[in-house]
Amino acid sequence: MDIIDGDEISARVRNEVANEVDRMVRTPKLVAVLMSDDPASETYVRMKRQAADEVGIDSETVRIDPDASEDELLETVEELNADDEVDGILVQLPLPDHVSEERALEAVAPEKDVDGFHPFNKGLLMEGRPRFVPATPKGVVRMLREHGVGLEGKHVVVVGRSDIVGKPLASLLMSRDVNATVTVCHSRTESLEEHTRAADILVAAVGVPEFITSDMVSEGVVVVDVGINRVDDELVGDVAYDEVSEKASDITPVPGGVGPMTVASLLENTVKAARLQK
Ligand code: NDP
């Protein structure tokens, strides 16, 4: 069994980004809009900003009181859209219940939408001419490629159909750049294990700790675990790592797998946004 090392592969990607930033005349700038006191959201924003800092990208957190109105959030995003110094904008999710996530994500100017969550960018991805691919799917595909996993013609089974992971990953995998054959499963899928056992490559994006067990996979499968679940203060993936790794040919660990690739892909998107701004 071979471990797909997200720390090592993402370091390579970040290095590429740092070299690109070095060659740019103007330093790119990423702004995170944070409307939450949730410690996990705070941590994610801090990690993204630290990673930006390390590759020479400027960053800022714009905080909005979680009790403030939706209008206040939308106005803040509008101001950032109009600010020539700002290249990339991300609205950290989840938002408070009284704020529409849909309206917030649609407010971000598509050319600054480094998360790739604006409907326009989602549409481009579905059409097979992606501009900003959401960071996690982008990181997953890059990681598999860098690890030498062939995707063309392979059967990739994705468990999870969320707007931020499962769906965009399926679009990317079936694009003419990648040419995988894709099955997407979700909570209403019947005989899930028949699908997962048929996978050459299995991607788990379920949000349930250790959901994928060894009886659900075939010998020699490549396993990508997107899950990040906090269990007793420890991070656990969506795959029962110990038992599944005995059957898998290659597997991503948690932590140190998809997580760092997601951050690296966000940095790539920010550089792309800066080039678009120009
Ligand atoms: P969501 O909760 O939005 O989606 C989960 C998906 O899993 C849904 O499509 C759901 O089906 C499906 N699902 C849930 N239970 C089952 C089941 N019993 N059988 C089959 N399918 C099921 O989660 P996200 O996509 O946002 O995230 C998934 C995981 O990835 C989480 O652990 C999250 O923390 C992690 N994550 C990690 C990132 C990283 O950088 N590594 C980035 C983003 C997320 P249905 O649609 O029918 O409800």
CSV table of C-alpha atoms and ligand atoms in Angstrom, one decimal:
chain,number,residue,atom,x,y,z
A,1,MET,CA,0.0,0.0,0.0
A,2,ASP,CA,1.2,3.4,-1.0
A,3,ILE,CA,0.3,6.6,0.9
A,4,ILE,CA,-0.7,9.5,-1.3
A,5,ASP,CA,1.1,12.3,0.6
A,6,GLY,CA,-0.9,15.5,0.4
A,7,ASP,CA,1.6,17.4,2.5
A,8,GLU,CA,4.4,16.6,0.1
A,9,ILE,CA,2.4,17.1,-3.1
A,10,SER,CA,0.8,20.4,-1.9
A,11,ALA,CA,4.3,21.7,-1.0
A,12,ARG,CA,5.3,21.2,-4.6
A,13,VAL,CA,2.1,23.1,-5.7
A,14,ARG,CA,2.8,25.9,-3.2
A,15,ASN,CA,6.3,26.2,-4.4
A,16,GLU,CA,5.1,26.7,-8.0
A,17,VAL,CA,2.6,29.3,-6.8
A,18,ALA,CA,5.4,31.1,-4.9
A,19,ASN,CA,7.6,31.2,-8.0
A,20,GLU,CA,4.7,32.6,-10.0
A,21,VAL,CA,3.9,35.3,-7.4
A,22,ASP,CA,7.6,36.2,-7.4
A,23,ARG,CA,7.4,36.9,-11.2
A,24,MET,CA,4.3,39.1,-10.9
A,25,VAL,CA,4.6,42.9,-10.9
A,26,ARG,CA,1.8,43.4,-8.4
A,27,THR,CA,1.3,41.2,-5.3
A,28,PRO,CA,-2.0,39.3,-5.5
A,29,LYS,CA,-4.4,39.9,-2.6
A,30,LEU,CA,-7.0,37.5,-1.1
A,31,VAL,CA,-9.8,38.6,1.2
A,32,ALA,CA,-11.7,36.2,3.5
A,33,VAL,CA,-15.1,37.4,4.6
A,34,LEU,CA,-15.8,35.8,8.0
A,35,MET,CA,-19.3,36.1,9.5
A,36,SER,CA,-19.0,33.6,12.2
A,37,ASP,CA,-17.6,33.0,15.7
A,38,ASP,CA,-17.3,29.3,15.0
A,39,PRO,CA,-13.7,28.2,16.0
A,40,ALA,CA,-13.5,25.8,13.0
A,41,SER,CA,-14.2,28.6,10.5
A,42,GLU,CA,-11.7,30.8,12.3
A,43,THR,CA,-9.1,28.0,12.0
A,44,TYR,CA,-9.8,27.5,8.3
A,45,VAL,CA,-9.5,31.2,7.6
A,46,ARG,CA,-6.3,31.4,9.6
A,47,MET,CA,-4.8,28.4,7.7
A,48,LYS,CA,-5.7,29.8,4.3
A,49,ARG,CA,-4.1,33.2,5.2
A,50,GLN,CA,-1.0,31.6,6.6
A,51,ALA,CA,-0.6,29.6,3.4
A,52,ALA,CA,-1.1,32.8,1.3
A,53,ASP,CA,1.5,34.6,3.4
A,54,GLU,CA,4.0,31.8,2.8
A,55,VAL,CA,3.8,32.1,-1.0
A,56,GLY,CA,3.8,35.9,-0.9
A,57,ILE,CA,0.1,36.5,-1.4
A,58,ASP,CA,-1.3,39.4,0.6
A,59,SER,CA,-4.4,38.6,2.6
A,60,GLU,CA,-6.9,40.1,4.9
A,61,THR,CA,-9.9,39.0,7.0
A,62,VAL,CA,-13.0,41.2,6.9
A,63,ARG,CA,-15.1,40.3,9.9
A,64,ILE,CA,-18.8,40.8,10.0
A,65,ASP,CA,-20.7,40.5,13.2
A,66,PRO,CA,-22.7,37.2,13.0
A,67,ASP,CA,-25.8,39.1,14.2
A,68,ALA,CA,-25.5,41.7,11.5
A,69,SER,CA,-27.9,41.8,8.6
A,70,GLU,CA,-27.6,40.0,5.3
A,71,ASP,CA,-27.5,43.4,3.6
A,72,GLU,CA,-24.4,44.3,5.6
A,73,LEU,CA,-22.7,41.2,4.3
A,74,LEU,CA,-23.8,41.9,0.7
A,75,GLU,CA,-22.6,45.5,0.9
A,76,THR,CA,-19.2,44.4,2.2
A,77,VAL,CA,-18.9,42.0,-0.7
A,78,GLU,CA,-19.9,44.7,-3.2
A,79,GLU,CA,-17.2,47.0,-1.8
A,80,LEU,CA,-14.6,44.2,-2.2
A,81,ASN,CA,-15.8,43.6,-5.7
A,82,ALA,CA,-15.2,47.2,-6.6
A,83,ASP,CA,-11.8,47.4,-4.9
A,84,ASP,CA,-9.0,47.1,-7.5
A,85,GLU,CA,-6.5,46.0,-4.9
A,86,VAL,CA,-8.5,42.9,-4.1
A,87,ASP,CA,-8.0,39.9,-6.5
A,88,GLY,CA,-9.8,37.1,-4.8
A,89,ILE,CA,-12.8,37.0,-2.4
A,90,LEU,CA,-13.9,34.1,-0.4
A,91,VAL,CA,-17.0,34.0,1.8
A,92,GLN,CA,-16.2,31.5,4.6
A,93,LEU,CA,-19.0,29.0,5.1
A,94,PRO,CA,-21.2,28.2,7.0
A,95,LEU,CA,-23.0,31.6,7.3
A,96,PRO,CA,-25.5,32.3,10.1
A,97,ASP,CA,-29.0,30.9,9.6
A,98,HIS,CA,-30.6,34.3,8.8
A,99,VAL,CA,-28.3,34.9,5.9
A,100,SER,CA,-28.9,33.2,2.5
A,101,GLU,CA,-25.8,31.4,1.4
A,102,GLU,CA,-27.0,31.5,-2.1
A,103,ARG,CA,-27.3,35.2,-2.2
A,104,ALA,CA,-24.0,35.7,-0.5
A,105,LEU,CA,-22.1,33.5,-3.0
A,106,GLU,CA,-23.9,35.1,-6.0
A,107,ALA,CA,-22.8,38.5,-4.7
A,108,VAL,CA,-19.1,37.7,-5.3
A,109,ALA,CA,-17.9,39.0,-8.6
A,110,PRO,CA,-17.4,35.9,-10.8
A,111,GLU,CA,-13.9,37.1,-11.8
A,112,LYS,CA,-12.9,37.3,-8.1
A,113,ASP,CA,-14.6,34.1,-7.1
A,114,VAL,CA,-11.6,32.0,-6.0
A,115,ASP,CA,-13.8,29.4,-4.4
A,116,GLY,CA,-15.6,28.7,-7.6
A,117,PHE,CA,-19.0,28.8,-5.9
A,118,HIS,CA,-20.7,31.5,-8.1
A,119,PRO,CA,-23.3,29.9,-10.4
A,120,PHE,CA,-21.4,31.4,-13.4
A,121,ASN,CA,-18.2,29.6,-12.5
A,122,LYS,CA,-20.2,26.4,-11.7
A,123,GLY,CA,-21.7,26.6,-15.2
A,124,LEU,CA,-18.4,27.0,-16.9
A,125,LEU,CA,-17.1,23.9,-15.1
A,126,MET,CA,-20.1,21.9,-16.2
A,127,GLU,CA,-19.6,23.1,-19.7
A,128,GLY,CA,-16.1,21.8,-19.6
A,129,ARG,CA,-14.4,25.1,-19.8
A,130,PRO,CA,-13.6,25.7,-16.2
A,131,ARG,CA,-12.3,29.1,-14.9
A,132,PHE,CA,-12.2,28.7,-11.1
A,133,VAL,CA,-12.6,25.1,-10.1
A,134,PRO,CA,-13.6,24.7,-6.4
A,135,ALA,CA,-10.4,24.1,-4.4
A,136,THR,CA,-11.2,20.6,-3.0
A,137,PRO,CA,-12.1,18.9,-6.3
A,138,LYS,CA,-9.2,20.7,-8.0
A,139,GLY,CA,-6.8,19.5,-5.3
A,140,VAL,CA,-8.1,15.9,-5.5
A,141,VAL,CA,-7.4,15.7,-9.3
A,142,ARG,CA,-4.0,17.3,-9.0
A,143,MET,CA,-3.1,15.0,-6.2
A,144,LEU,CA,-4.0,11.9,-8.1
A,145,ARG,CA,-2.1,13.0,-11.2
A,146,GLU,CA,1.0,14.0,-9.2
A,147,HIS,CA,0.9,10.6,-7.5
A,148,GLY,CA,0.8,8.9,-11.0
A,149,VAL,CA,-2.7,7.6,-10.8
A,150,GLY,CA,-4.1,7.4,-14.3
A,151,LEU,CA,-7.7,8.7,-14.5
A,152,GLU,CA,-8.5,8.4,-18.2
A,153,GLY,CA,-11.1,5.8,-18.8
A,154,LYS,CA,-11.1,4.7,-15.1
A,155,HIS,CA,-14.2,4.2,-13.1
A,156,VAL,CA,-14.2,6.8,-10.3
A,157,VAL,CA,-17.0,6.4,-7.7
A,158,VAL,CA,-17.7,9.5,-5.7
A,159,VAL,CA,-19.7,9.1,-2.5
A,160,GLY,CA,-21.3,12.6,-1.8
A,161,ARG,CA,-23.0,15.1,-4.1
A,162,SER,CA,-22.5,18.4,-2.3
A,163,ASP,CA,-22.2,21.6,-4.2
A,164,ILE,CA,-18.6,22.2,-2.9
A,165,VAL,CA,-17.1,18.7,-3.3
A,166,GLY,CA,-19.1,15.8,-4.9
A,167,LYS,CA,-20.8,17.7,-7.8
A,168,PRO,CA,-17.9,19.8,-9.0
A,169,LEU,CA,-15.6,16.8,-8.6
A,170,ALA,CA,-17.8,14.7,-10.8
A,171,SER,CA,-17.9,17.5,-13.5
A,172,LEU,CA,-14.1,17.9,-13.4
A,173,LEU,CA,-13.5,14.1,-13.6
A,174,MET,CA,-15.8,13.7,-16.6
A,175,SER,CA,-14.4,16.7,-18.4
A,176,ARG,CA,-12.4,16.1,-21.6
A,177,ASP,CA,-9.2,17.1,-19.7
A,178,VAL,CA,-9.6,14.1,-17.4
A,179,ASN,CA,-11.9,11.6,-19.2
A,180,ALA,CA,-12.8,9.4,-16.2
A,181,THR,CA,-16.0,7.5,-16.0
A,182,VAL,CA,-17.9,8.7,-13.0
A,183,THR,CA,-20.6,7.3,-10.6
A,184,VAL,CA,-21.9,9.6,-8.0
A,185,CYS,CA,-23.6,8.1,-4.9
A,186,HIS,CA,-25.5,9.8,-2.1
A,187,SER,CA,-27.7,9.0,0.9
A,188,ARG,CA,-30.6,7.6,-1.3
A,189,THR,CA,-28.3,5.3,-3.3
A,190,GLU,CA,-29.4,1.7,-3.2
A,191,SER,CA,-26.8,-1.0,-2.6
A,192,LEU,CA,-24.1,1.5,-2.1
A,193,GLU,CA,-21.4,-1.1,-1.5
A,194,GLU,CA,-22.0,-2.6,-4.9
A,195,HIS,CA,-21.1,0.8,-6.4
A,196,THR,CA,-18.1,1.3,-4.1
A,197,ARG,CA,-16.8,-2.2,-4.8
A,198,ALA,CA,-16.9,-1.5,-8.5
A,199,ALA,CA,-14.6,1.5,-8.2
A,200,ASP,CA,-11.0,1.8,-9.6
A,201,ILE,CA,-10.8,5.0,-7.6
A,202,LEU,CA,-13.1,5.7,-4.7
A,203,VAL,CA,-13.6,9.2,-3.3
A,204,ALA,CA,-15.3,9.6,0.0
A,205,ALA,CA,-16.9,13.0,0.7
A,206,VAL,CA,-19.7,12.0,3.1
A,207,GLY,CA,-19.0,13.8,6.4
A,208,VAL,CA,-19.5,10.6,8.4
A,209,PRO,CA,-16.5,9.4,10.4
A,210,GLU,CA,-15.0,6.1,9.0
A,211,PHE,CA,-18.1,5.5,6.8
A,212,ILE,CA,-16.2,3.5,4.2
A,213,THR,CA,-15.2,0.1,5.6
A,214,SER,CA,-13.1,-2.6,4.1
A,215,ASP,CA,-16.1,-4.7,3.1
A,216,MET,CA,-17.1,-1.8,0.8
A,217,VAL,CA,-13.9,-1.8,-1.3
A,218,SER,CA,-12.2,-4.1,-3.7
A,219,GLU,CA,-8.6,-5.2,-3.6
A,220,GLY,CA,-6.3,-2.7,-5.3
A,221,VAL,CA,-8.6,0.3,-5.2
A,222,VAL,CA,-7.2,3.8,-5.0
A,223,VAL,CA,-8.9,5.7,-2.1
A,224,VAL,CA,-9.2,9.4,-1.6
A,225,ASP,CA,-10.6,10.5,1.7
A,226,VAL,CA,-12.0,14.0,1.6
A,227,GLY,CA,-13.7,13.8,5.0
A,228,ILE,CA,-12.6,15.9,8.0
A,229,ASN,CA,-14.5,15.0,11.1
A,230,ARG,CA,-13.6,15.9,14.6
A,231,VAL,CA,-14.0,12.9,16.9
A,232,ASP,CA,-12.8,13.3,20.6
A,233,ASP,CA,-10.5,16.1,19.6
A,234,GLU,CA,-9.0,14.1,16.8
A,235,LEU,CA,-9.4,14.5,13.0
A,236,VAL,CA,-10.9,11.4,11.4
A,237,GLY,CA,-11.7,10.9,7.7
A,238,ASP,CA,-14.7,9.3,6.1
A,239,VAL,CA,-12.7,6.2,5.5
A,240,ALA,CA,-11.8,3.5,8.1
A,241,TYR,CA,-8.2,4.0,7.3
A,242,ASP,CA,-6.6,1.0,9.1
A,243,GLU,CA,-8.8,-1.7,7.6
A,244,VAL,CA,-9.3,-0.1,4.1
A,245,SER,CA,-5.5,0.5,3.7
A,246,GLU,CA,-5.0,-3.2,3.9
A,247,LYS,CA,-6.9,-3.6,0.6
A,248,ALA,CA,-6.1,-0.3,-1.2
A,249,SER,CA,-3.2,0.1,-3.5
A,250,ASP,CA,-3.0,3.8,-2.7
A,251,ILE,CA,-4.8,5.9,-0.1
A,252,THR,CA,-4.8,9.4,1.2
A,253,PRO,CA,-4.4,9.9,5.0
A,254,VAL,CA,-6.4,12.3,7.2
A,255,PRO,CA,-4.8,14.7,8.1
A,256,GLY,CA,-2.2,15.2,5.5
A,257,GLY,CA,-4.2,14.2,2.5
A,258,VAL,CA,-6.8,16.3,0.7
A,259,GLY,CA,-6.8,19.1,3.3
A,260,PRO,CA,-3.5,20.7,2.3
A,261,MET,CA,-4.3,20.2,-1.4
A,262,THR,CA,-7.4,22.2,-0.9
A,263,VAL,CA,-5.5,25.1,0.5
A,264,ALA,CA,-2.8,24.9,-2.3
A,265,SER,CA,-5.6,25.0,-4.9
A,266,LEU,CA,-7.1,28.1,-3.4
A,267,LEU,CA,-3.7,29.8,-3.7
A,268,GLU,CA,-3.5,28.8,-7.4
A,269,ASN,CA,-7.0,30.2,-7.9
A,270,THR,CA,-5.9,33.5,-6.3
A,271,VAL,CA,-3.0,33.9,-8.7
A,272,LYS,CA,-5.4,33.1,-11.6
A,273,ALA,CA,-7.7,35.8,-10.3
A,274,ALA,CA,-4.9,38.3,-10.1
A,275,ARG,CA,-4.0,37.5,-13.7
A,276,LEU,CA,-7.7,38.0,-14.7
A,277,GLN,CA,-7.8,41.4,-12.9
A,278,LYS,CA,-4.9,42.5,-14.9
B,1,NDP,P1,-22.2,17.5,2.8
B,1,NDP,O1,-22.7,17.2,4.2
B,1,NDP,O2,-22.6,18.8,2.2
B,1,NDP,O3,-22.5,16.3,1.8
B,1,NDP,C1,-22.3,15.0,2.2
B,1,NDP,C2,-22.8,14.1,1.1
B,1,NDP,O4,-22.7,12.7,1.6
B,1,NDP,C3,-24.2,14.3,0.7
B,1,NDP,O5,-24.3,14.3,-0.7
B,1,NDP,C4,-25.0,13.1,1.3
B,1,NDP,O6,-26.1,12.7,0.6
B,1,NDP,C5,-23.9,12.1,1.3
B,1,NDP,N1,-24.2,11.1,2.4
B,1,NDP,C6,-24.4,11.3,3.7
B,1,NDP,N2,-24.7,10.2,4.3
B,1,NDP,C7,-24.6,9.2,3.4
B,1,NDP,C8,-24.8,7.8,3.4
B,1,NDP,N3,-25.2,7.2,4.6
B,1,NDP,N4,-24.7,7.1,2.3
B,1,NDP,C9,-24.3,7.7,1.1
B,1,NDP,N5,-24.1,9.1,1.0
B,1,NDP,C10,-24.3,9.8,2.2
B,1,NDP,O7,-20.6,17.5,3.0
B,1,NDP,P2,-19.4,18.1,2.2
B,1,NDP,O8,-19.4,17.6,0.8
B,1,NDP,O9,-19.4,19.6,2.4
B,1,NDP,O10,-18.2,17.5,2.9
B,1,NDP,C11,-17.9,16.1,3.0
B,1,NDP,C12,-16.8,15.8,4.0
B,1,NDP,O11,-15.6,16.4,3.4
B,1,NDP,C13,-16.9,16.4,5.4
B,1,NDP,O12,-16.3,15.6,6.3
B,1,NDP,C14,-16.2,17.8,5.3
B,1,NDP,O13,-15.7,18.2,6.5
B,1,NDP,C15,-15.1,17.4,4.4
B,1,NDP,N6,-14.5,18.5,3.6
B,1,NDP,C16,-13.1,18.5,3.5
B,1,NDP,C17,-12.5,19.4,2.8
B,1,NDP,C18,-11.0,19.3,2.6
B,1,NDP,O14,-10.4,20.3,2.3
B,1,NDP,N7,-10.4,18.1,2.9
B,1,NDP,C19,-13.2,20.5,2.1
B,1,NDP,C20,-14.7,20.3,2.2
B,1,NDP,C21,-15.3,19.4,2.9
B,1,NDP,P3,-27.4,13.6,0.3
B,1,NDP,O15,-27.0,14.6,-0.7
B,1,NDP,O16,-28.4,12.6,-0.2
B,1,NDP,O17,-27.8,14.2,1.6
